mmCIF file of C-alpha atoms and ligand atoms in Angstrom:
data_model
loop_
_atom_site.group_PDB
_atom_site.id
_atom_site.type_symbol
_atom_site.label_atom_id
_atom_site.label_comp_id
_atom_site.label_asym_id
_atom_site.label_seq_id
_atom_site.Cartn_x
_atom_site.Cartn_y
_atom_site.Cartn_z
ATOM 1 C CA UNK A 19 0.000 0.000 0.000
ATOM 2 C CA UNK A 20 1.431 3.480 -0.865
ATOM 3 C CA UNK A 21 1.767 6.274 1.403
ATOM 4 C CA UNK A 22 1.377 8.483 -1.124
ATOM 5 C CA UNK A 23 0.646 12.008 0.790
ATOM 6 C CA UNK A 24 -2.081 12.775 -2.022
ATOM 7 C CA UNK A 25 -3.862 9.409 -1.483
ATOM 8 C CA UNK A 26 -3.566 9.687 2.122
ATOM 9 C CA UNK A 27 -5.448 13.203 1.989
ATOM 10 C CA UNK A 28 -8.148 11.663 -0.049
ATOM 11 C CA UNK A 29 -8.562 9.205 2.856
ATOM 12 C CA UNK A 30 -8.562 11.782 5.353
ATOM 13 C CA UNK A 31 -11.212 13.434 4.123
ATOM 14 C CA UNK A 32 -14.620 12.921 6.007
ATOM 15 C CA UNK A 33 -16.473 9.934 4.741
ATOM 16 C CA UNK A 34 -20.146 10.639 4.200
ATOM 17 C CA UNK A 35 -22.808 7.615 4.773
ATOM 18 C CA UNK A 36 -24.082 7.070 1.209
ATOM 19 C CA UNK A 37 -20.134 6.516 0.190
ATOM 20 C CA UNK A 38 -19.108 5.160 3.692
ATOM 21 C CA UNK A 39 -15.477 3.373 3.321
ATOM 22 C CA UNK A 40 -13.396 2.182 5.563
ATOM 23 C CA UNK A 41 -9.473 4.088 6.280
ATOM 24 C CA UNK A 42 -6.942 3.046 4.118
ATOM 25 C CA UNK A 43 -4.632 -0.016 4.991
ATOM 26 C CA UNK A 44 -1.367 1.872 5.187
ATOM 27 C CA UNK A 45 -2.970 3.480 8.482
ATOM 28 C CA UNK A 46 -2.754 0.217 10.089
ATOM 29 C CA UNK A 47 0.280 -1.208 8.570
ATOM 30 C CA UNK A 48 3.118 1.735 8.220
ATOM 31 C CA UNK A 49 4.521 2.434 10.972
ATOM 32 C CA UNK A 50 4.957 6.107 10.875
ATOM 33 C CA UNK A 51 1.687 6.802 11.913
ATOM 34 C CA UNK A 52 1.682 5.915 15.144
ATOM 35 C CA UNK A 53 3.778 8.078 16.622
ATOM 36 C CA UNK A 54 1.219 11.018 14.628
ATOM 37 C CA UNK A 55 -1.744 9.010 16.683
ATOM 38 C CA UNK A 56 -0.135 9.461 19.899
ATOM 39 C CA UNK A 57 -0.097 13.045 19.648
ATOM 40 C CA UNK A 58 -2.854 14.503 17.422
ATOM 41 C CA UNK A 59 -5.600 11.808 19.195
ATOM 42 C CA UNK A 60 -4.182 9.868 22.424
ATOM 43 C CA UNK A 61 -2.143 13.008 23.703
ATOM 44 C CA UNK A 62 -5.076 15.772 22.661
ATOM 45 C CA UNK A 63 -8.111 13.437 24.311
ATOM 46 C CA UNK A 64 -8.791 11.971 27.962
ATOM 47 C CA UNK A 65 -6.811 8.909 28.365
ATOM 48 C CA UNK A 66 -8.710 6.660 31.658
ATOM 49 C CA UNK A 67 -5.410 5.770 33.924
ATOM 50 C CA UNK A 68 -7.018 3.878 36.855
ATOM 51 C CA UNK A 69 -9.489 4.275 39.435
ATOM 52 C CA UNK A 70 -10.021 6.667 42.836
ATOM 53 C CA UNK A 71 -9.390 4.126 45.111
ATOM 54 C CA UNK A 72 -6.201 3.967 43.720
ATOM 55 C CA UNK A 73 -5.637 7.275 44.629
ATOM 56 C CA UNK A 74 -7.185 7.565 47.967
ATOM 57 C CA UNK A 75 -4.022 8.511 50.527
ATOM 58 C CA UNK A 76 -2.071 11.661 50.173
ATOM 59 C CA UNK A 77 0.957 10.346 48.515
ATOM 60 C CA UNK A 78 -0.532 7.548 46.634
ATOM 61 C CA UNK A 79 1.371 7.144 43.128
ATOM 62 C CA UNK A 80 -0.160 6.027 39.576
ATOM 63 C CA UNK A 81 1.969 5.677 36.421
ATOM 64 C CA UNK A 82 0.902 5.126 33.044
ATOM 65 C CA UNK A 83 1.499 5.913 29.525
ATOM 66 C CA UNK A 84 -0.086 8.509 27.529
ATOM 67 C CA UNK A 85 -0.010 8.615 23.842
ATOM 68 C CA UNK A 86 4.157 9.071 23.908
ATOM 69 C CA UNK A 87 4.278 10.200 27.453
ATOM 70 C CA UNK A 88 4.960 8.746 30.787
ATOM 71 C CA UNK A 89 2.813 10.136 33.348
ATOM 72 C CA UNK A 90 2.549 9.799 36.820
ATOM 73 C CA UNK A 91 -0.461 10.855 38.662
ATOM 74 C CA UNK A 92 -0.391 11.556 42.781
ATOM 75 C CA UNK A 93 -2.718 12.474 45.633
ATOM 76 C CA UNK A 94 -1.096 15.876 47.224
ATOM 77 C CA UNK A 95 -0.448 16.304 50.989
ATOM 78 C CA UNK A 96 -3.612 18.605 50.538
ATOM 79 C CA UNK A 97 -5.928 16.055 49.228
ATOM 80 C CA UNK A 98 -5.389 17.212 45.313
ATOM 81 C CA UNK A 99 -5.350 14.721 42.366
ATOM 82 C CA UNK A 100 -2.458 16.404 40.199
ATOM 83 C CA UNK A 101 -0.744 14.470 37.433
ATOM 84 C CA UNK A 102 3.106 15.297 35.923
ATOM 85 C CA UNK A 103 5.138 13.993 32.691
ATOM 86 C CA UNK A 104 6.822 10.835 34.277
ATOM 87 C CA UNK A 105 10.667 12.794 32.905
ATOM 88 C CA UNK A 106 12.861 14.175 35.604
ATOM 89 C CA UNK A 107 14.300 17.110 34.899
ATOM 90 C CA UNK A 108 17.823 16.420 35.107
ATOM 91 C CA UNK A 109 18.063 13.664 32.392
ATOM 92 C CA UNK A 110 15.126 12.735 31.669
ATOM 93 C CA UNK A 111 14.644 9.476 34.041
ATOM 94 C CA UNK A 112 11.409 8.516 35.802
ATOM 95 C CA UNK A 113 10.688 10.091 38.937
ATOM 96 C CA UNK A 114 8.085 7.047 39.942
ATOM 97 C CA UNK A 115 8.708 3.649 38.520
ATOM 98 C CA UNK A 116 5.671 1.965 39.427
ATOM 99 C CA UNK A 117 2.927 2.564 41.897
ATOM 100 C CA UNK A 118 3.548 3.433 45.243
ATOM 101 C CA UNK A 119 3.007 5.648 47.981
ATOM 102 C CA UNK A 120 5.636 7.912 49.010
ATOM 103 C CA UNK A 121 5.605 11.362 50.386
ATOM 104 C CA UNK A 122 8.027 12.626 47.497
ATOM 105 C CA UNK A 123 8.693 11.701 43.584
ATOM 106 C CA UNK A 124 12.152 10.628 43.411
ATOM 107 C CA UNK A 125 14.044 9.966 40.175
ATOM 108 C CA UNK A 126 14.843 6.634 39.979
ATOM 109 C CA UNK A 127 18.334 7.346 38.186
ATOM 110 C CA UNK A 128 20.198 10.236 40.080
ATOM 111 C CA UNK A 129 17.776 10.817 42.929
ATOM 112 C CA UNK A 130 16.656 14.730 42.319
ATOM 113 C CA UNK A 131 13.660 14.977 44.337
ATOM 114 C CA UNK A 132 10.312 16.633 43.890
ATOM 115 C CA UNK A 133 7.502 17.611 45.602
ATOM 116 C CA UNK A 134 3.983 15.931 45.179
ATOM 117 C CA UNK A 135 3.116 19.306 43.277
ATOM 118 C CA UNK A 136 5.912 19.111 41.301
ATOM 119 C CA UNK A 137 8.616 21.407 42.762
ATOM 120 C CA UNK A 138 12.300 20.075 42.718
ATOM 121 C CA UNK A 139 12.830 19.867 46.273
ATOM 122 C CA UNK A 140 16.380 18.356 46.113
ATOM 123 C CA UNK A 141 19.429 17.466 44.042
ATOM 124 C CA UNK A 142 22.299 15.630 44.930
ATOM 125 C CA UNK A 143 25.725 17.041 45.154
ATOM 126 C CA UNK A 144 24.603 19.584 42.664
ATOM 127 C CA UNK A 145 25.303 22.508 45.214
ATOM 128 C CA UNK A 146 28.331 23.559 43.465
ATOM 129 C CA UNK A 147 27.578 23.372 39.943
ATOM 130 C CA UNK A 148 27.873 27.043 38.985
ATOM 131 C CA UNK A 149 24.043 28.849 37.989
ATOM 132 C CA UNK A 150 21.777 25.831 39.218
ATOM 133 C CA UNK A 151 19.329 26.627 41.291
ATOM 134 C CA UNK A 152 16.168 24.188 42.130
ATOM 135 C CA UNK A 153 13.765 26.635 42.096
ATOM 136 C CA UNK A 154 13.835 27.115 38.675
ATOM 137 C CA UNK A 155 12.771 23.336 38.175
ATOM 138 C CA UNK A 156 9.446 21.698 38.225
ATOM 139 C CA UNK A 157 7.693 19.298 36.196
ATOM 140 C CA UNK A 158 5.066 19.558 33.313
ATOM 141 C CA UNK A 159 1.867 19.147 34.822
ATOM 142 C CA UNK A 160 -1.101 16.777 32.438
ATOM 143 C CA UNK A 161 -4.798 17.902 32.966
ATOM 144 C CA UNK A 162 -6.507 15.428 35.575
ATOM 145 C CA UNK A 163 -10.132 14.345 36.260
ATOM 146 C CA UNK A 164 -12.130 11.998 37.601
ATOM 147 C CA UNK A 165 -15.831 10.851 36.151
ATOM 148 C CA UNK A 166 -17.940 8.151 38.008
ATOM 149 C CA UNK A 167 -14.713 7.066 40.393
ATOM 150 C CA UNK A 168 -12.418 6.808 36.896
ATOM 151 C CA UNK A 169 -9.149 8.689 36.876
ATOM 152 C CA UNK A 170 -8.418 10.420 32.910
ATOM 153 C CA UNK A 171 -5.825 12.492 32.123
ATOM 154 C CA UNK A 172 -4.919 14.519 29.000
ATOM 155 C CA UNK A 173 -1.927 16.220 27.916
ATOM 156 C CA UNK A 174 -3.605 18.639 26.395
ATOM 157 C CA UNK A 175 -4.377 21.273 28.217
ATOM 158 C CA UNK A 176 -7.270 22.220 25.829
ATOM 159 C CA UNK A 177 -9.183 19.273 26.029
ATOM 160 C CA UNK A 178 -13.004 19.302 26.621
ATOM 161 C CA UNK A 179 -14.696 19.066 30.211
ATOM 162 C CA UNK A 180 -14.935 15.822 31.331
ATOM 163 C CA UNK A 181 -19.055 15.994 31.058
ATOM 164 C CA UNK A 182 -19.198 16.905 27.562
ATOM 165 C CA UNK A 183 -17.020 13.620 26.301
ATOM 166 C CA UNK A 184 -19.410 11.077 28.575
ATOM 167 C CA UNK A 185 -22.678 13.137 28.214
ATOM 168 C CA UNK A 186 -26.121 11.618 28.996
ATOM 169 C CA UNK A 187 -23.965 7.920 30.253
ATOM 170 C CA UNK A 188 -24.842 7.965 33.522
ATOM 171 C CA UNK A 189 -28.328 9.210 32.400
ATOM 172 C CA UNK A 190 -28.968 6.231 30.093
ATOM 173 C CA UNK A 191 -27.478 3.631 32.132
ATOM 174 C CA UNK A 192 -29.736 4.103 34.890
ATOM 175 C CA UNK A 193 -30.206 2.643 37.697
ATOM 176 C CA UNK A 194 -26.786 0.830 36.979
ATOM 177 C CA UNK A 195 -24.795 2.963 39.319
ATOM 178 C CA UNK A 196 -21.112 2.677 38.387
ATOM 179 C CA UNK A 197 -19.693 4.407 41.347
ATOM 180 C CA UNK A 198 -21.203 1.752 43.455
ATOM 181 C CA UNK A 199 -19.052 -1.175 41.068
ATOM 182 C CA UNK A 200 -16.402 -2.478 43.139
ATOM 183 C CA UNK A 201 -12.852 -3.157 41.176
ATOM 184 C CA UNK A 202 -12.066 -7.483 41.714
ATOM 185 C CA UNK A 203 -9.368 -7.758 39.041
ATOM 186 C CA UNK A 204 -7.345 -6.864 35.381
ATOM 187 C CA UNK A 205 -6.705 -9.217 32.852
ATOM 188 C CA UNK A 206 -4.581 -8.469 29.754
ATOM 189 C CA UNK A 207 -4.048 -9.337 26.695
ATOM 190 C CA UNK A 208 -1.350 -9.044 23.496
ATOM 191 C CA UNK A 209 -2.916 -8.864 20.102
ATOM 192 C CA UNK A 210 -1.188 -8.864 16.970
ATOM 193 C CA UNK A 211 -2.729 -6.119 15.124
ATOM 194 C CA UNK A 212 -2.971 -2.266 14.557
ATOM 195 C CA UNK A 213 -5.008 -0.902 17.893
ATOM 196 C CA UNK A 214 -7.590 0.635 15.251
ATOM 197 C CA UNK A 215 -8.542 -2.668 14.053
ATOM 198 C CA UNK A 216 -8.928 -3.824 17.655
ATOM 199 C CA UNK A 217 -11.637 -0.490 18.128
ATOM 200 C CA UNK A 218 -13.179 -1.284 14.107
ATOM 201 C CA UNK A 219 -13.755 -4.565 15.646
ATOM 202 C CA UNK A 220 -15.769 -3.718 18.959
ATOM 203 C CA UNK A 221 -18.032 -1.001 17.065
ATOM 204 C CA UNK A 222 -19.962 -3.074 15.629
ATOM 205 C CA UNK A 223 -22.563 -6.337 15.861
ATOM 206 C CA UNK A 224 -21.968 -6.923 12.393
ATOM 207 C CA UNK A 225 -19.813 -9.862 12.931
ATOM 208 C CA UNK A 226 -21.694 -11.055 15.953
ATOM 209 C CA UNK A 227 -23.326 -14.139 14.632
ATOM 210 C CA UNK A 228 -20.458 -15.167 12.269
ATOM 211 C CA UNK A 229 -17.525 -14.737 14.934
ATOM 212 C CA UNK A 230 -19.350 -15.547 18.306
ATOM 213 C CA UNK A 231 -22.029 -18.035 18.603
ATOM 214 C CA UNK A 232 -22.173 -18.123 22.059
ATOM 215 C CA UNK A 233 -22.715 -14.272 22.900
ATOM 216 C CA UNK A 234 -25.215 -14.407 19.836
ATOM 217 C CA UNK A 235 -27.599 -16.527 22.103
ATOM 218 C CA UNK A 236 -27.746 -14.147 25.137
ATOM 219 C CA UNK A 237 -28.082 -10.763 23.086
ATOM 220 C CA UNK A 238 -31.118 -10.134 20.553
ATOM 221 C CA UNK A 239 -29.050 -9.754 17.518
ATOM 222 C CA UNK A 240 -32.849 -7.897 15.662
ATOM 223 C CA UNK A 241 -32.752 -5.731 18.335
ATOM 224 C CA UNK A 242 -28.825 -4.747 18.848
ATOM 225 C CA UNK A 243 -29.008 -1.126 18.080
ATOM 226 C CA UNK A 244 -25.741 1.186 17.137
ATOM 227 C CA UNK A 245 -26.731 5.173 18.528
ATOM 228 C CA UNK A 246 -23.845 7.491 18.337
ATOM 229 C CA UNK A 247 -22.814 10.716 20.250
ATOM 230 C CA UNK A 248 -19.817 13.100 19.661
ATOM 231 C CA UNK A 249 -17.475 11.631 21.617
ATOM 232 C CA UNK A 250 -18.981 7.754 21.753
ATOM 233 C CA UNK A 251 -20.735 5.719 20.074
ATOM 234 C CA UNK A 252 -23.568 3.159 22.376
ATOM 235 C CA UNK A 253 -24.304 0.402 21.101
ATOM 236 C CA UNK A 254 -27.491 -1.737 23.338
ATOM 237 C CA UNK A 255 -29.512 -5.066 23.282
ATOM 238 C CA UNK A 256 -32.166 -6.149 26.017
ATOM 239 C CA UNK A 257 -30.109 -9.349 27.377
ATOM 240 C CA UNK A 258 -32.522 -12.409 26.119
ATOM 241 C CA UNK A 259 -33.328 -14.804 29.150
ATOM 242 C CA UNK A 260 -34.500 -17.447 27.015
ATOM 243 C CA UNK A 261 -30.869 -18.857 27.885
ATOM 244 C CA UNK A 262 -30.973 -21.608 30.614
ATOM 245 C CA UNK A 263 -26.861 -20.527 31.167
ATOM 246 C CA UNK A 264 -27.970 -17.268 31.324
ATOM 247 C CA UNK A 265 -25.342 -15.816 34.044
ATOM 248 C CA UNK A 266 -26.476 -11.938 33.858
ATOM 249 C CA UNK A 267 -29.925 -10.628 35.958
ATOM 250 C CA UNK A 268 -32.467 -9.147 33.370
ATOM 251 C CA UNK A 269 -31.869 -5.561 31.433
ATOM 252 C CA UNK A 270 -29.578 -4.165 29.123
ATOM 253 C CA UNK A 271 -26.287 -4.818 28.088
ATOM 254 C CA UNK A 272 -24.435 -1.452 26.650
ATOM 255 C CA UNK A 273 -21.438 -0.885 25.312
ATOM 256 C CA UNK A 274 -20.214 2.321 25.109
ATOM 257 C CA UNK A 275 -16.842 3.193 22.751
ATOM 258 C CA UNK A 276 -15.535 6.276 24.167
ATOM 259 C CA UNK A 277 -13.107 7.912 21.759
ATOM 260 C CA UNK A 278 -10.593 7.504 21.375
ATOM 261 C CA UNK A 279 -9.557 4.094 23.006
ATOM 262 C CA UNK A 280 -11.943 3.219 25.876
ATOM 263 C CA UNK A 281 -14.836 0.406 26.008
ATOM 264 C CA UNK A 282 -17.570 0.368 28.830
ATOM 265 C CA UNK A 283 -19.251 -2.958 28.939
ATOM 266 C CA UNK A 284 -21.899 -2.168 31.512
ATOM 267 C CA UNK A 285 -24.254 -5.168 32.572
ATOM 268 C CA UNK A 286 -26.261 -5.264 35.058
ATOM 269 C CA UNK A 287 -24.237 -5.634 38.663
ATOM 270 C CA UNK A 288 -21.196 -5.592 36.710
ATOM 271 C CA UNK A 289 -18.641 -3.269 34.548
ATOM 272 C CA UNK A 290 -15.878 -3.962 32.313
ATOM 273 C CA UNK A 291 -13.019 -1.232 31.344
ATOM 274 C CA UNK A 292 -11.160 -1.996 28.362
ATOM 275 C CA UNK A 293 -8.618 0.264 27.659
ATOM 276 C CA UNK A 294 -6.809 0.095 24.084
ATOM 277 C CA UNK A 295 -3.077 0.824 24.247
ATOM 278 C CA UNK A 296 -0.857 0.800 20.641
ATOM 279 C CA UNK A 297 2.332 -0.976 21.464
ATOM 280 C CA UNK A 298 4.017 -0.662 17.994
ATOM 281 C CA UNK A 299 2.265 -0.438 14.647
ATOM 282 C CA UNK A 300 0.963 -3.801 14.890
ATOM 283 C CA UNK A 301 0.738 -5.150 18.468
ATOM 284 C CA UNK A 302 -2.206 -3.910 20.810
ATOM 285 C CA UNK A 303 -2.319 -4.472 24.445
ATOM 286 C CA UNK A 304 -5.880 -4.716 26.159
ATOM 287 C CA UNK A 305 -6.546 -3.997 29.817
ATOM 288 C CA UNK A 306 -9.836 -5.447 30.825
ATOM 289 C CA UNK A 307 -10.413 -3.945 34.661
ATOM 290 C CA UNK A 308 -13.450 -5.993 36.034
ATOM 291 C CA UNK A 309 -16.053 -4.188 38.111
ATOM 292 C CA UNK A 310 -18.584 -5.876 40.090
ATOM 293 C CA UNK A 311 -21.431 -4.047 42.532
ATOM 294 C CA UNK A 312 -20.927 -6.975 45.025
ATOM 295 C CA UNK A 313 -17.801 -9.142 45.273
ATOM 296 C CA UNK A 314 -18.471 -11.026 48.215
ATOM 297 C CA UNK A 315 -21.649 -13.669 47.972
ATOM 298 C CA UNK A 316 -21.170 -17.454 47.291
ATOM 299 C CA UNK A 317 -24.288 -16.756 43.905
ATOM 300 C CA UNK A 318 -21.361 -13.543 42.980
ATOM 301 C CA UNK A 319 -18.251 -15.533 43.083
ATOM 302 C CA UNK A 320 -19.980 -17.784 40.943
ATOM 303 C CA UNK A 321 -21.495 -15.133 38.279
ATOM 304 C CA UNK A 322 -17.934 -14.041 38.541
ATOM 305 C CA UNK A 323 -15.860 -17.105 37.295
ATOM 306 C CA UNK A 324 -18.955 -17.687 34.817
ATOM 307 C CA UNK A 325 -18.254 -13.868 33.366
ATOM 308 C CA UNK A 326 -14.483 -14.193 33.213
ATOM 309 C CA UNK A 327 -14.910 -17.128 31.255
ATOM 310 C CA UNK A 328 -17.475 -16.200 29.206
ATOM 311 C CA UNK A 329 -15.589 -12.911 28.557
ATOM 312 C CA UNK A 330 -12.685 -14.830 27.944
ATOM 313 C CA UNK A 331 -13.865 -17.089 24.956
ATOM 314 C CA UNK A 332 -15.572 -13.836 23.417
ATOM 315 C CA UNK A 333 -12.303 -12.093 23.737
ATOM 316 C CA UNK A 334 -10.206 -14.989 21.956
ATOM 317 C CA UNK A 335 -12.689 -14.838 19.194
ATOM 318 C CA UNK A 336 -12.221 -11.080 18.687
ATOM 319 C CA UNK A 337 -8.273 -11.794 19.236
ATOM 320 C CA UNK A 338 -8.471 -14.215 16.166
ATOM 321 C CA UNK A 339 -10.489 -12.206 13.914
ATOM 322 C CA UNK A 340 -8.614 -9.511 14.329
ATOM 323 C CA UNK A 341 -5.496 -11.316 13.743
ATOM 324 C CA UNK A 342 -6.171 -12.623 10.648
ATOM 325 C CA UNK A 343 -7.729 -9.574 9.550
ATOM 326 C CA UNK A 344 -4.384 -7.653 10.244
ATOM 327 C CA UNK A 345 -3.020 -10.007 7.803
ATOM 328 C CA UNK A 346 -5.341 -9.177 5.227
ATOM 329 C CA UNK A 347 -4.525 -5.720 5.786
ATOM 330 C CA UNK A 348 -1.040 -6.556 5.431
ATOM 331 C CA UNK A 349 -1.353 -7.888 2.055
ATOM 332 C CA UNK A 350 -0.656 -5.740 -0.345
ATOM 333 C CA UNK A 351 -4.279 -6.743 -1.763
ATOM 334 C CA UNK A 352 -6.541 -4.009 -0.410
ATOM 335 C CA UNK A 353 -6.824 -0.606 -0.067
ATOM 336 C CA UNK A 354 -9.868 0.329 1.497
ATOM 337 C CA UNK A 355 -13.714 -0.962 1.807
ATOM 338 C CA UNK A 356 -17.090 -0.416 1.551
ATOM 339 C CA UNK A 357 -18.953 -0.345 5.126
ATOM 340 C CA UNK A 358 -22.576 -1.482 6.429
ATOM 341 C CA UNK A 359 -24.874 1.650 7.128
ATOM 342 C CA UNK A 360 -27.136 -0.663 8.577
ATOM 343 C CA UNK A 361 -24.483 -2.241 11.310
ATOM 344 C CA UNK A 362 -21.349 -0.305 10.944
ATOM 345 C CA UNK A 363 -21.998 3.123 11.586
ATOM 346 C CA UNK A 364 -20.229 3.007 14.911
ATOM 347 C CA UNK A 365 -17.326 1.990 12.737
ATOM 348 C CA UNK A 366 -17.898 5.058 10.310
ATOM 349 C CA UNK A 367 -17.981 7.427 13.473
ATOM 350 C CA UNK A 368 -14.512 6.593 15.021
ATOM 351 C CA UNK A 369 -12.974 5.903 11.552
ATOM 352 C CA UNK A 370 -14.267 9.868 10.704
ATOM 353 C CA UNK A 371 -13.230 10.959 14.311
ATOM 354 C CA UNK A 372 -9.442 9.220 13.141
ATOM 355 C CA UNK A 373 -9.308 11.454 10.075
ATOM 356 C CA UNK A 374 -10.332 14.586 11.621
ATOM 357 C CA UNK A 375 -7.719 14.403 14.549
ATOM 358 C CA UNK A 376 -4.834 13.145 11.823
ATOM 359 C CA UNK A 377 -5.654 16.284 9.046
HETATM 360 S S1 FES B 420 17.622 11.852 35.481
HETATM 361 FE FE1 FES B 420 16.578 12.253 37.268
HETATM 362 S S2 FES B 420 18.106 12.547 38.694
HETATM 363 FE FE2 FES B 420 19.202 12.240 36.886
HETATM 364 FE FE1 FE2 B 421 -16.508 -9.309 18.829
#
C-alpha cells in the first residue's frame, strides 16, 4: 500500500454515509503513523489511567502511559489529584517507577527529588555546579479528572470538560450505578494487530453471529441497536433470558466506545473497562479492569468465574479475527472498503473521528 501524501489526503477526508469506506490499509500497517496518533488523538483526548481508590491517601502514586508520554499521577499532601510527565528534569529518568506511595517523587536514576506538586525539592551534590538553582525546576503538569470514580488524564491542556465527552452515560445507564461497582481484578491481553482494528472490531454487531455463537444466544441480535454521540458511540440489546446458562440478571447490556480508546461494557451488577493501548504499529495491548457491585456472595463468586470465562472465549474470538484480519490488511491486496450503514456506523464514526484528529 502506498503512502502516497495525495492518497492519504483523499482518505482523510470525512467519509459521508451514502459513500461510507473504511481508512486506508497503510494506516494500520506503516509504521509512521503511530507516533502522529499518539499526539494529534491519544495526547489531545482523555486517556482513563485507573481508578479513585487507587488514589485515595495523600501520597498515593499512579503511572501510566499517555499517547508518547509517561505520566505519573499523585494524591497531594492537601488532598489534590495532580498528574506530571513521568521525565525528571535532570536527564530525563522517571521520577516514579511503578505505583507506590511515598511522600516525594524521586528519580529513579540520580535521585533529584520533587515535591507531590511538582517542585524540585532536592538534588544531589549539585550545590556547586555554577548557575543551578532548584527553584527554577518543576515538572510539566497533564490535565486530571475523575468521572464516576475513573481517573483520565490529557496532555492537552485544551481538552473538553470531562461531562461533555461522557454526556447523557450515567443518564442512560440508569439505575446501573457505576460508582457503586467495586474493582475485583485486570486481565490483559497481546494482540497482533494495529489498535484501530482492535476499536473497528468492537463497534460493531456486524460480525456477531459469524464470529461468536455463544454471545449471539444471550443478546437479541434484531434488536442490537448502534446510537452514536460526539465523543462515543452506544451500542445496546435487552439481554434475552431465554438462555438456561444465562449468568447476567435481566436488562440491558451497553457498550459504550468512548473515543478515542476506551470500552464500557456495563451489565447489570457488573462493569468492564477496556482500555486500548498501541504498542508498535501492529501489536495492541488490552486492559480489561473488572467491576462488580458486590464481590463477596457465594451466587457472585460464581457469576464471577462464569463472566471471566465467558468474557474470555468472546475475547479470543475477537483476538483471532482480528489477527487474521491484520493479515489481510497486510497484504498488499486491499486498499480500502465499503462499510454497512445498517451495522457499521459506529465503525464510520470513530474511523471519521481518526481522520479529523490526523488532518
Ligand atoms: S535523570 Fe533524574 S536525577 Fe538524573
Ligand atoms: Fe466481537
Amino acid at each position: 500500500m502506498s503512502s502516497d501524501p495525495d492518497k492519504l489526503a483523499k482518505h482523510l477526508k470525512i467519509a459521508q454515509p451514502d459513500n461510507a469506506h473504511t481508512l486506508p490499509a497503510s494506516l494500520y500497517t506503516d509504521p509512521q503513523y503511530l507516533t502522529q496518533e499518539f499526539k494529534k488523538i491519544f495526547e489531545n483526548t482523555w486517556q482513563l489511567i485507573g481508578h479513585e481508590s487507587q488514589l485515595k491517601k495523600s501520597g498515593d502514586q499512579l503511572v501510566a502511559q499517555v499517547g508518547c508520554i509517561p505520566i505519573v499521577a499523585v494524591r497531594t499532601q492537601t488532598g489534590q489529584l495532580k498528574a506530571f510527565h513521568n521525565v525528571c528534569r535532570h536527564r530525563a529518568g522517571p521520577v516514579a517507577v511503578e505505583n507506590n506511595n511515598n511522600k516525594v517523587l524521586r528519580c529513579k536514576y540520580h535521585g533529584w527529588t520533587y515535591t507531590l506538586d511538582g517542585e524540585l525539592r532536592s538534588a544531589p551534590e549539585m550545590e556547586t555546579t555554577p548557575n543551578f538553582d532548584v527553584c527554577q525546576y518543576h515538572l510539566p503538569q497533564a490535565k486530571i479528572t475523575t468521572w464516576q470514580g475513573f481517573v483520565f488524564v490529557c496532555i492537552n491542556k485544551d481538552a473538553p470538560a470531562i461531562e461533555t465527552v461522557f454526556k447523557n452515560i450515567k443518564e442512560t445507564i440508569a439505575p446501573i450505578d457505576l460508582k457503586s461497582m467495586h474493582y475485583h481484578h485486570t486481565d490483559e491481553y497481546t494482540i497482533n494487530c494495529n489498535w484501530k482494528v482492535y476499536m473497528d472490531n468492537y463497534l460493531e454487531g456486524y460480525h456477531l453471529p459469524h464470529v461468536h455463537p455463544g454471545l449471539s444466544k444471550l443478546l437479541d441480535y434484531r434488536s442490537y441497536k448502534t446510537e452514536l454521540a460526539e465523543w462515543y458511540s452506544y451500542q445496546h440489546s435487552p439481554i434475552t433470558n431465554d438462555n438456561e446458562n444465562n449468568i447476567y440478571a435481566d436488562g440491558d447490556a451497553h457498550y459504550y466506545c468512548v473515543f478515542p480508546n476506551l470500552m464500557l461494557n456495563i451489565l447489570p451488577n457488573r462493569l468492564q473497562t477496556n482500555v486500548i493501548l498501541p504498542d508498535g504499529h501492529d501489536k495492541t495491548k488490552i486492559i480489561f479492569d473488572y467491576y462488580y457491585a458486590d464481590t463477596d456472595s457465594e451466587t457472585t463468586k460464581k457469576l464471577i468465574k462464569e463472566d471471566l470465562d465467558f468474557s474470555d472465549e468472546i475475547q479470543q474470538e475477537d483476538i483471532d479475527i482480528c489477527e487474521k484480519v491484520q493479515i489481510g490488511l497486510n497484504s498488499g491486496s486491499y486498499e480500502t472498503g465499503r462499510l454497512c450503514m445498517k451495522r457499521e456506523t459506529g465503525v464510520l464514526h470513530f474511523q471519521n473521528m481518526v481522520r479529523q484528529f490526523l488532518r
